[in-house]
């Protein structure tokens, strides 16, 4: 099967979704190819969820430019898409005079990058601001404009907005080859089909260097840096109101302790360079390291209320900066490579630039008929009593609580599956609705979510997966397994 | 929005809620309502299709659904209204209960007394912090039990069970009978937390090896589970290098403990015990919030439903008495855990209590030829010997009411002591 579009965008993580949304504002046809079964399957679903203020990146780098510009776009972007975002502020803490020098440097960098309200805070004020902090702390860089966001929920909203405005998303499509066509366009092959396009955009995250190397003679080597996390239950009262960073090192920003927009507490990440860009396993050594380092910020660290552990892969380039713009020696191709931290903060800015470059290449005009985005209804758990009553009257499925830990209703799950780029897996429902995100980790609601998915997608329940591919949750029916498939035969 | 008044509101129509409602109704409480979030009453018993229920209470061996049916039939006979498909969203300290259902919408009840009977939930993988991939094929034993017994669906073919709690043991047998291969049951402690009869009938009878002092140290498989590694642990429960055993399996069932489901209780301001994770109660099963009672697995995790029913009937009677006569006044005796004892219930007692009181607790380890002892002001007031005390079986000491009058002090300490 051959499909054609003006733009082919590869990768549906946060950068790809931001770019897709920005492209939908131009009069061009866009197809997004994603290797995974859903949006936000790579680093976007497994990072710290911080919208960095921009004090960390060296002035003059692309990281600094896009971070500061992207962070400034966040409040309005998240408001217009009804995505949870909160400017909770951050503290980068130091324990000795060495650290103080590092913090002074960060302060200067931040000022040069144009970050507002930065200042150094001393111990007594610090402990009043955050009483759970290690009392051995000496001083900290206070960053009031640092924010937190739900990265995958932002990706979902931007993708839905893009899809409403004509962008087509194709999943389980891994690029296997690219051919330059005589007319200047590209022919892209995937496991499932072939795509022709005039402009190509690489937002392939952990695979972006591989894709770059298919297109350009100037080869890149990428380092895959894994970071592991603990996510604690929100039933626990949070020890910190702000994100607590330690002094950064060459391996990154270090282990943080941060509230999430949903009131959970996040600990992590460590940083280890690994070979396999898909290896998102956690390890005992990695988790132990996170705990040990988190204890430096939070001496009373406790993971008794741990909900889950996960890890994410950051795509690191040895030159330590993003590579954004036209692909060298390959006109019509554009790229965002090496998008590690502050990639989430930068995504709105990177997306706008990449879309602008592709539109200019294609000479396309502005899309005059924007379909306004309507956010999903407010989550049932956040409604007032009156709103809840009205919701159940409007749709009785609001009266059926499917996930009891996070109070998610059948109505919200059905709507999540019916969104423009809807959920097709149990994890897809979880990330869109929070069903299964709570302390029982889906033990109670998973069978019910599977029933609803099976009904909505008109799929046999045996084909419902956790997260696409071969991640099937069931192997057979009891009756047919006993008849034919029993392993004892 | 208008509130409906009801004398007694019971949250949960499992064995605890049903027994409590029946007892309250039998003592003459007519204005009562049971709320149940599932489509049918019976609670977790609905999916426990094995037998062995009711030996104490009915002197016969029933399946879970059969046991539940007896209480449901009695509740019907007494015309106790049970509203299924209804989830309670919150309980206030003033006993205002907000619930929702598709058919009735959002409803608010002002209750004279509330009985918390929400049961418990299983500890998930996250609580264990087991490293590895996050693939499909890892379920709590109860979720697998629901798939197999209620929905007729097989979660997997080659199974390892982590934890030797009763549901895990029962599922080892169930999965084997359904044609799956159960490779091992792995327990981090030096003893099983399950009932001995389940070790024999569910593992030994099917030659399923039980690895004590072992835990899962790695989970493999990108999409679906492909294998796990278990390792022996030392006395601090840390894995010992070089003791790895690898299994190829597509399913890992977790049976690593049950936690009382007390989110609603916390919302009501009920004080919880760190030892039981359930409410702190007095001998009437009344919590720290006046008029709010708790019984069954939401109070403390039981081994036998027979004991749940007995405890819950007492809670139902006590709630009825509260509705008729109001608060019983402050408790004057405190019950604490001594050596070898965890989570004694009740934690508070009225000195003028008129009936005998069962002190229920879990041994903190395995104790052979030992005695459970209650002391008060340095004086031994009760002693009960047993061949063995083990964490897998809840222990009970009955305290005679007349003993309460002449206690030398206001603190009772329950402990397990070695006998010569």
Short mmCIF file of N, CA and C in Angstrom, two decimals, chain B residues 9-143:
data_model
loop_
_atom_site.label_atom_id
_atom_site.label_comp_id
_atom_site.label_asym_id
_atom_site.label_seq_id
_atom_site.Cartn_x
_atom_site.Cartn_y
_atom_site.Cartn_z
N UNK B 9 -26.02 2.34 57.69
CA UNK B 9 -25.53 2.17 56.34
C UNK B 9 -24.30 1.27 56.37
N UNK B 10 -24.34 0.19 55.60
CA UNK B 10 -23.25 -0.77 55.56
C UNK B 10 -22.56 -0.64 54.21
N UNK B 11 -21.25 -0.45 54.23
CA UNK B 11 -20.51 -0.30 52.97
C UNK B 11 -19.83 -1.61 52.62
N UNK B 12 -20.38 -2.29 51.63
CA UNK B 12 -19.83 -3.57 51.19
C UNK B 12 -20.78 -4.71 51.50
N UNK B 13 -21.08 -5.52 50.48
CA UNK B 13 -21.98 -6.67 50.67
C UNK B 13 -21.22 -7.97 50.50
N UNK B 14 -19.97 -7.99 50.99
CA UNK B 14 -19.24 -9.24 51.09
C UNK B 14 -19.67 -9.93 52.38
N UNK B 15 -18.97 -10.96 52.79
CA UNK B 15 -19.37 -11.69 54.01
C UNK B 15 -19.45 -10.79 55.23
N UNK B 16 -18.55 -9.79 55.34
CA UNK B 16 -18.57 -8.92 56.51
C UNK B 16 -19.81 -8.03 56.51
N UNK B 17 -20.05 -7.36 55.41
CA UNK B 17 -21.19 -6.45 55.33
C UNK B 17 -22.51 -7.19 55.50
N UNK B 18 -22.61 -8.36 54.89
CA UNK B 18 -23.86 -9.12 54.99
C UNK B 18 -24.11 -9.57 56.43
N UNK B 19 -23.08 -10.11 57.08
CA UNK B 19 -23.26 -10.59 58.46
C UNK B 19 -23.62 -9.43 59.39
N UNK B 20 -22.98 -8.28 59.17
CA UNK B 20 -23.25 -7.13 60.03
C UNK B 20 -24.69 -6.64 59.83
N UNK B 21 -25.11 -6.56 58.57
CA UNK B 21 -26.46 -6.08 58.28
C UNK B 21 -27.51 -7.03 58.83
N UNK B 22 -27.26 -8.33 58.66
CA UNK B 22 -28.21 -9.33 59.16
C UNK B 22 -28.34 -9.23 60.68
N UNK B 23 -27.21 -9.13 61.36
CA UNK B 23 -27.24 -9.05 62.83
C UNK B 23 -27.98 -7.80 63.29
N UNK B 24 -27.72 -6.67 62.62
CA UNK B 24 -28.38 -5.43 63.02
C UNK B 24 -29.88 -5.53 62.80
N UNK B 25 -30.26 -6.08 61.67
CA UNK B 25 -31.68 -6.22 61.35
C UNK B 25 -32.35 -7.16 62.35
N UNK B 26 -31.67 -8.24 62.72
CA UNK B 26 -32.26 -9.21 63.66
C UNK B 26 -32.47 -8.60 65.05
N UNK B 27 -31.68 -7.56 65.37
CA UNK B 27 -31.94 -6.92 66.66
C UNK B 27 -32.93 -5.76 66.52
N UNK B 28 -33.52 -5.63 65.32
CA UNK B 28 -34.63 -4.69 65.20
C UNK B 28 -34.34 -3.39 64.47
N UNK B 29 -33.17 -3.26 63.85
CA UNK B 29 -32.91 -2.06 63.05
C UNK B 29 -33.58 -2.24 61.68
N UNK B 30 -34.59 -1.47 61.42
CA UNK B 30 -35.34 -1.64 60.17
C UNK B 30 -34.90 -0.69 59.07
N UNK B 31 -34.40 0.48 59.48
CA UNK B 31 -33.96 1.45 58.48
C UNK B 31 -32.48 1.21 58.22
N UNK B 32 -32.20 0.35 57.25
CA UNK B 32 -30.79 0.09 56.94
C UNK B 32 -30.62 -0.15 55.44
N UNK B 33 -29.40 0.02 54.99
CA UNK B 33 -29.10 -0.10 53.57
C UNK B 33 -27.67 -0.61 53.42
N UNK B 34 -27.51 -1.57 52.49
CA UNK B 34 -26.17 -2.07 52.19
C UNK B 34 -25.80 -1.59 50.79
N UNK B 35 -24.61 -1.00 50.65
CA UNK B 35 -24.14 -0.53 49.35
C UNK B 35 -23.02 -1.45 48.86
N UNK B 36 -23.10 -1.85 47.60
CA UNK B 36 -22.11 -2.79 47.05
C UNK B 36 -21.70 -2.31 45.66
N UNK B 37 -20.39 -2.22 45.41
CA UNK B 37 -19.97 -1.69 44.11
C UNK B 37 -20.06 -2.71 42.98
N UNK B 38 -20.01 -4.01 43.32
CA UNK B 38 -20.11 -5.04 42.29
C UNK B 38 -21.57 -5.19 41.85
N UNK B 39 -21.75 -5.95 40.77
CA UNK B 39 -23.11 -6.15 40.27
C UNK B 39 -23.93 -7.07 41.16
N UNK B 40 -23.24 -7.92 41.95
CA UNK B 40 -23.91 -8.87 42.82
C UNK B 40 -23.28 -8.83 44.20
N UNK B 41 -24.07 -9.22 45.21
CA UNK B 41 -23.48 -9.31 46.55
C UNK B 41 -22.63 -10.58 46.66
N UNK B 42 -21.84 -10.64 47.73
CA UNK B 42 -21.03 -11.84 47.98
C UNK B 42 -19.55 -11.53 48.12
N UNK B 43 -19.14 -10.38 47.59
CA UNK B 43 -17.74 -9.98 47.74
C UNK B 43 -16.80 -10.95 47.05
N UNK B 44 -15.62 -11.11 47.63
CA UNK B 44 -14.57 -11.91 47.00
C UNK B 44 -14.95 -13.39 46.96
N UNK B 45 -15.92 -13.79 47.82
CA UNK B 45 -16.35 -15.19 47.83
C UNK B 45 -16.87 -15.63 46.47
N UNK B 46 -17.38 -14.69 45.69
CA UNK B 46 -17.96 -15.05 44.39
C UNK B 46 -16.94 -15.71 43.48
N UNK B 47 -15.68 -15.32 43.64
CA UNK B 47 -14.67 -15.91 42.75
C UNK B 47 -13.88 -17.03 43.43
N UNK B 48 -14.22 -17.34 44.69
CA UNK B 48 -13.52 -18.41 45.41
C UNK B 48 -14.32 -19.70 45.27
N UNK B 49 -14.17 -20.37 44.12
CA UNK B 49 -15.07 -21.50 43.83
C UNK B 49 -14.56 -22.80 44.45
N UNK B 50 -13.42 -22.73 45.15
CA UNK B 50 -12.94 -23.93 45.83
C UNK B 50 -13.74 -24.14 47.11
N UNK B 51 -13.60 -25.32 47.72
CA UNK B 51 -14.36 -25.58 48.94
C UNK B 51 -13.47 -25.37 50.16
N UNK B 52 -14.06 -25.54 51.31
CA UNK B 52 -13.31 -25.35 52.55
C UNK B 52 -13.84 -24.19 53.36
N UNK B 53 -14.90 -23.57 52.88
CA UNK B 53 -15.51 -22.45 53.62
C UNK B 53 -16.60 -23.00 54.53
N UNK B 54 -16.72 -22.43 55.71
CA UNK B 54 -17.86 -22.74 56.57
C UNK B 54 -17.67 -23.89 57.53
N UNK B 55 -16.45 -24.46 57.60
CA UNK B 55 -16.24 -25.61 58.50
C UNK B 55 -16.57 -25.26 59.94
N UNK B 56 -16.21 -24.06 60.39
CA UNK B 56 -16.48 -23.68 61.77
C UNK B 56 -17.93 -23.28 61.96
N UNK B 57 -18.43 -22.48 61.04
CA UNK B 57 -19.75 -21.88 61.25
C UNK B 57 -20.88 -22.85 60.93
N UNK B 58 -20.74 -23.59 59.83
CA UNK B 58 -21.83 -24.46 59.41
C UNK B 58 -21.51 -25.94 59.60
N UNK B 59 -20.28 -26.22 60.03
CA UNK B 59 -19.81 -27.61 60.18
C UNK B 59 -19.96 -28.38 58.87
N UNK B 60 -19.82 -27.71 57.77
CA UNK B 60 -19.76 -28.39 56.49
C UNK B 60 -18.81 -27.64 55.58
N UNK B 61 -18.42 -28.30 54.50
CA UNK B 61 -17.48 -27.70 53.57
C UNK B 61 -18.23 -27.10 52.40
N UNK B 62 -18.21 -25.81 52.31
CA UNK B 62 -18.92 -25.12 51.23
C UNK B 62 -17.92 -24.47 50.29
N UNK B 63 -18.38 -24.18 49.08
CA UNK B 63 -17.58 -23.32 48.20
C UNK B 63 -17.84 -21.87 48.60
N UNK B 64 -17.03 -20.97 48.11
CA UNK B 64 -17.22 -19.55 48.42
C UNK B 64 -18.61 -19.06 48.03
N UNK B 65 -19.04 -19.30 46.79
CA UNK B 65 -20.38 -18.83 46.40
C UNK B 65 -21.49 -19.45 47.25
N UNK B 66 -21.31 -20.74 47.64
CA UNK B 66 -22.34 -21.38 48.48
C UNK B 66 -22.41 -20.71 49.85
N UNK B 67 -21.24 -20.40 50.40
CA UNK B 67 -21.19 -19.73 51.70
C UNK B 67 -21.89 -18.38 51.59
N UNK B 68 -21.54 -17.63 50.55
CA UNK B 68 -22.13 -16.31 50.37
C UNK B 68 -23.65 -16.42 50.19
N UNK B 69 -24.08 -17.44 49.44
CA UNK B 69 -25.51 -17.59 49.16
C UNK B 69 -26.33 -17.74 50.43
N UNK B 70 -25.77 -18.39 51.45
CA UNK B 70 -26.52 -18.55 52.70
C UNK B 70 -26.81 -17.19 53.34
N UNK B 71 -25.80 -16.32 53.33
CA UNK B 71 -26.00 -14.99 53.91
C UNK B 71 -26.91 -14.14 53.02
N UNK B 72 -26.75 -14.28 51.72
CA UNK B 72 -27.59 -13.49 50.80
C UNK B 72 -29.05 -13.92 50.98
N UNK B 73 -29.27 -15.24 51.08
CA UNK B 73 -30.63 -15.75 51.25
C UNK B 73 -31.25 -15.20 52.54
N UNK B 74 -30.45 -15.20 53.61
CA UNK B 74 -30.94 -14.70 54.90
C UNK B 74 -31.25 -13.20 54.80
N UNK B 75 -30.40 -12.47 54.11
CA UNK B 75 -30.62 -11.02 53.94
C UNK B 75 -31.91 -10.77 53.16
N UNK B 76 -32.15 -11.59 52.14
CA UNK B 76 -33.38 -11.47 51.35
C UNK B 76 -34.60 -11.74 52.22
N UNK B 77 -34.49 -12.83 53.00
CA UNK B 77 -35.57 -13.23 53.90
C UNK B 77 -35.93 -12.08 54.85
N UNK B 78 -34.91 -11.36 55.27
CA UNK B 78 -35.12 -10.25 56.21
C UNK B 78 -35.44 -8.94 55.49
N UNK B 79 -35.54 -9.02 54.16
CA UNK B 79 -35.82 -7.82 53.34
C UNK B 79 -34.81 -6.71 53.58
N UNK B 80 -33.55 -7.09 53.67
CA UNK B 80 -32.50 -6.07 53.79
C UNK B 80 -32.19 -5.54 52.39
N UNK B 81 -32.34 -4.24 52.18
CA UNK B 81 -32.05 -3.72 50.84
C UNK B 81 -30.55 -3.68 50.56
N UNK B 82 -30.13 -4.27 49.46
CA UNK B 82 -28.73 -4.25 49.03
C UNK B 82 -28.69 -3.56 47.67
N UNK B 83 -28.02 -2.41 47.61
CA UNK B 83 -27.93 -1.70 46.33
C UNK B 83 -26.59 -2.00 45.68
N UNK B 84 -26.65 -2.81 44.62
CA UNK B 84 -25.41 -3.20 43.93
C UNK B 84 -25.05 -2.17 42.86
N UNK B 85 -23.87 -2.32 42.31
CA UNK B 85 -23.41 -1.38 41.27
C UNK B 85 -23.27 0.03 41.80
N UNK B 86 -23.09 0.16 43.11
CA UNK B 86 -23.04 1.48 43.74
C UNK B 86 -21.71 1.65 44.46
N UNK B 87 -20.98 2.67 44.09
CA UNK B 87 -19.68 2.91 44.70
C UNK B 87 -19.77 4.08 45.66
N UNK B 88 -19.27 3.89 46.86
CA UNK B 88 -19.21 4.99 47.82
C UNK B 88 -18.00 5.85 47.48
N UNK B 89 -18.24 7.15 47.35
CA UNK B 89 -17.16 8.07 47.00
C UNK B 89 -16.52 8.67 48.24
N UNK B 90 -17.34 8.89 49.27
CA UNK B 90 -16.76 9.45 50.49
C UNK B 90 -17.66 9.20 51.68
N UNK B 91 -17.03 9.18 52.85
CA UNK B 91 -17.75 9.10 54.12
C UNK B 91 -17.20 10.25 54.96
N UNK B 92 -18.10 11.04 55.54
CA UNK B 92 -17.62 12.16 56.36
C UNK B 92 -17.58 11.73 57.82
N UNK B 93 -16.89 12.53 58.63
CA UNK B 93 -16.81 12.20 60.05
C UNK B 93 -18.19 12.31 60.70
N UNK B 94 -19.08 13.05 60.05
CA UNK B 94 -20.45 13.15 60.56
C UNK B 94 -21.36 12.09 59.97
N UNK B 95 -20.78 11.05 59.36
CA UNK B 95 -21.49 9.89 58.81
C UNK B 95 -22.40 10.24 57.64
N UNK B 96 -21.95 11.21 56.86
CA UNK B 96 -22.62 11.51 55.61
C UNK B 96 -21.92 10.70 54.53
N UNK B 97 -22.69 9.90 53.81
CA UNK B 97 -22.09 8.97 52.84
C UNK B 97 -22.53 9.36 51.43
N UNK B 98 -21.57 9.64 50.57
CA UNK B 98 -21.87 10.00 49.19
C UNK B 98 -21.55 8.81 48.30
N UNK B 99 -22.52 8.41 47.47
CA UNK B 99 -22.29 7.25 46.62
C UNK B 99 -22.85 7.54 45.23
N UNK B 100 -22.46 6.70 44.28
CA UNK B 100 -22.90 6.92 42.91
C UNK B 100 -23.18 5.57 42.24
N UNK B 101 -24.19 5.56 41.37
CA UNK B 101 -24.46 4.38 40.56
C UNK B 101 -25.06 4.85 39.25
N UNK B 102 -24.95 4.04 38.19
CA UNK B 102 -25.50 4.46 36.90
C UNK B 102 -27.01 4.71 36.97
N UNK B 103 -27.74 3.89 37.73
CA UNK B 103 -29.20 4.01 37.71
C UNK B 103 -29.73 5.09 38.64
N UNK B 104 -29.08 5.29 39.79
CA UNK B 104 -29.60 6.24 40.77
C UNK B 104 -28.83 7.56 40.77
N UNK B 105 -27.72 7.59 40.07
CA UNK B 105 -26.91 8.80 40.06
C UNK B 105 -26.22 9.03 41.39
N UNK B 106 -25.91 10.30 41.66
CA UNK B 106 -25.21 10.63 42.90
C UNK B 106 -26.23 10.75 44.04
N UNK B 107 -25.96 10.08 45.15
CA UNK B 107 -26.88 10.09 46.30
C UNK B 107 -26.09 10.40 47.57
N UNK B 108 -26.75 11.10 48.46
CA UNK B 108 -26.11 11.36 49.75
C UNK B 108 -27.01 10.83 50.87
N UNK B 109 -26.42 10.04 51.75
CA UNK B 109 -27.16 9.51 52.89
C UNK B 109 -26.60 10.06 54.18
N UNK B 110 -27.47 10.46 55.07
CA UNK B 110 -27.05 10.79 56.44
C UNK B 110 -27.39 9.57 57.28
N UNK B 111 -26.34 8.89 57.78
CA UNK B 111 -26.56 7.64 58.49
C UNK B 111 -26.40 7.83 59.99
N UNK B 112 -27.25 7.09 60.77
CA UNK B 112 -27.12 7.09 62.22
C UNK B 112 -25.83 6.38 62.62
N UNK B 113 -25.53 5.30 61.91
CA UNK B 113 -24.28 4.58 62.12
C UNK B 113 -23.82 4.04 60.78
N UNK B 114 -22.52 3.91 60.65
CA UNK B 114 -21.94 3.38 59.41
C UNK B 114 -21.09 2.17 59.77
N UNK B 115 -21.22 1.10 58.99
CA UNK B 115 -20.31 -0.03 59.17
C UNK B 115 -19.42 -0.13 57.93
N UNK B 116 -18.12 -0.01 58.16
CA UNK B 116 -17.15 -0.13 57.08
C UNK B 116 -16.87 -1.61 56.87
N UNK B 117 -17.14 -2.11 55.67
CA UNK B 117 -16.90 -3.54 55.37
C UNK B 117 -16.43 -3.66 53.93
N UNK B 118 -15.39 -2.88 53.60
CA UNK B 118 -14.92 -2.80 52.21
C UNK B 118 -13.93 -3.88 51.85
N UNK B 119 -13.49 -4.67 52.83
CA UNK B 119 -12.55 -5.74 52.51
C UNK B 119 -11.13 -5.24 52.33
N UNK B 120 -10.35 -6.01 51.59
CA UNK B 120 -8.94 -5.67 51.45
C UNK B 120 -8.54 -5.80 49.99
N UNK B 121 -7.32 -5.37 49.69
CA UNK B 121 -6.80 -5.54 48.33
C UNK B 121 -5.43 -6.18 48.40
N UNK B 122 -4.94 -6.62 47.26
CA UNK B 122 -3.67 -7.33 47.21
C UNK B 122 -2.52 -6.34 47.04
N UNK B 123 -1.37 -6.69 47.60
CA UNK B 123 -0.18 -5.86 47.37
C UNK B 123 0.26 -6.06 45.93
N UNK B 124 0.43 -4.96 45.18
CA UNK B 124 0.84 -5.10 43.79
C UNK B 124 2.36 -5.17 43.65
N UNK B 125 2.83 -5.34 42.42
CA UNK B 125 4.26 -5.46 42.16
C UNK B 125 5.02 -4.24 42.67
N UNK B 126 4.43 -3.06 42.46
CA UNK B 126 5.12 -1.83 42.84
C UNK B 126 5.52 -1.84 44.31
N UNK B 127 4.67 -2.40 45.14
CA UNK B 127 4.95 -2.42 46.58
C UNK B 127 6.16 -3.28 46.89
N UNK B 128 6.51 -4.19 45.98
CA UNK B 128 7.65 -5.08 46.21
C UNK B 128 8.94 -4.50 45.65
N UNK B 129 8.82 -3.49 44.76
CA UNK B 129 9.99 -2.88 44.11
C UNK B 129 10.85 -3.93 43.39
N UNK B 130 10.23 -4.94 42.81
CA UNK B 130 10.98 -5.96 42.07
C UNK B 130 11.49 -5.37 40.77
N UNK B 131 12.79 -5.40 40.51
CA UNK B 131 13.29 -4.82 39.27
C UNK B 131 13.01 -5.69 38.06
N UNK B 132 13.16 -5.09 36.89
CA UNK B 132 12.95 -5.83 35.64
C UNK B 132 12.11 -5.04 34.67
N UNK B 133 11.59 -5.74 33.66
CA UNK B 133 10.78 -5.06 32.65
C UNK B 133 9.34 -4.94 33.14
N UNK B 134 8.57 -4.13 32.41
CA UNK B 134 7.16 -3.92 32.80
C UNK B 134 6.26 -4.55 31.75
N UNK B 135 6.40 -5.86 31.60
CA UNK B 135 5.69 -6.56 30.53
C UNK B 135 4.32 -7.04 30.99
N UNK B 136 3.54 -7.56 30.04
CA UNK B 136 2.26 -8.19 30.38
C UNK B 136 2.55 -9.57 30.97
N UNK B 137 1.64 -10.06 31.79
CA UNK B 137 1.80 -11.39 32.34
C UNK B 137 2.06 -11.43 33.83
N UNK B 138 2.02 -10.25 34.47
CA UNK B 138 2.22 -10.18 35.92
C UNK B 138 0.90 -9.73 36.55
N UNK B 139 0.32 -10.60 37.35
CA UNK B 139 -0.99 -10.30 37.92
C UNK B 139 -0.96 -10.61 39.41
N UNK B 140 -1.81 -9.93 40.14
CA UNK B 140 -2.03 -10.39 41.50
C UNK B 140 -2.84 -11.69 41.39
N UNK B 141 -2.65 -12.55 42.38
CA UNK B 141 -3.31 -13.86 42.33
C UNK B 141 -4.83 -13.70 42.24
N UNK B 142 -5.35 -12.70 42.92
CA UNK B 142 -6.80 -12.49 42.92
C UNK B 142 -7.32 -12.05 41.56
N UNK B 143 -6.53 -11.26 40.84
CA UNK B 143 -6.94 -10.87 39.49
C UNK B 143 -6.98 -12.09 38.58
#
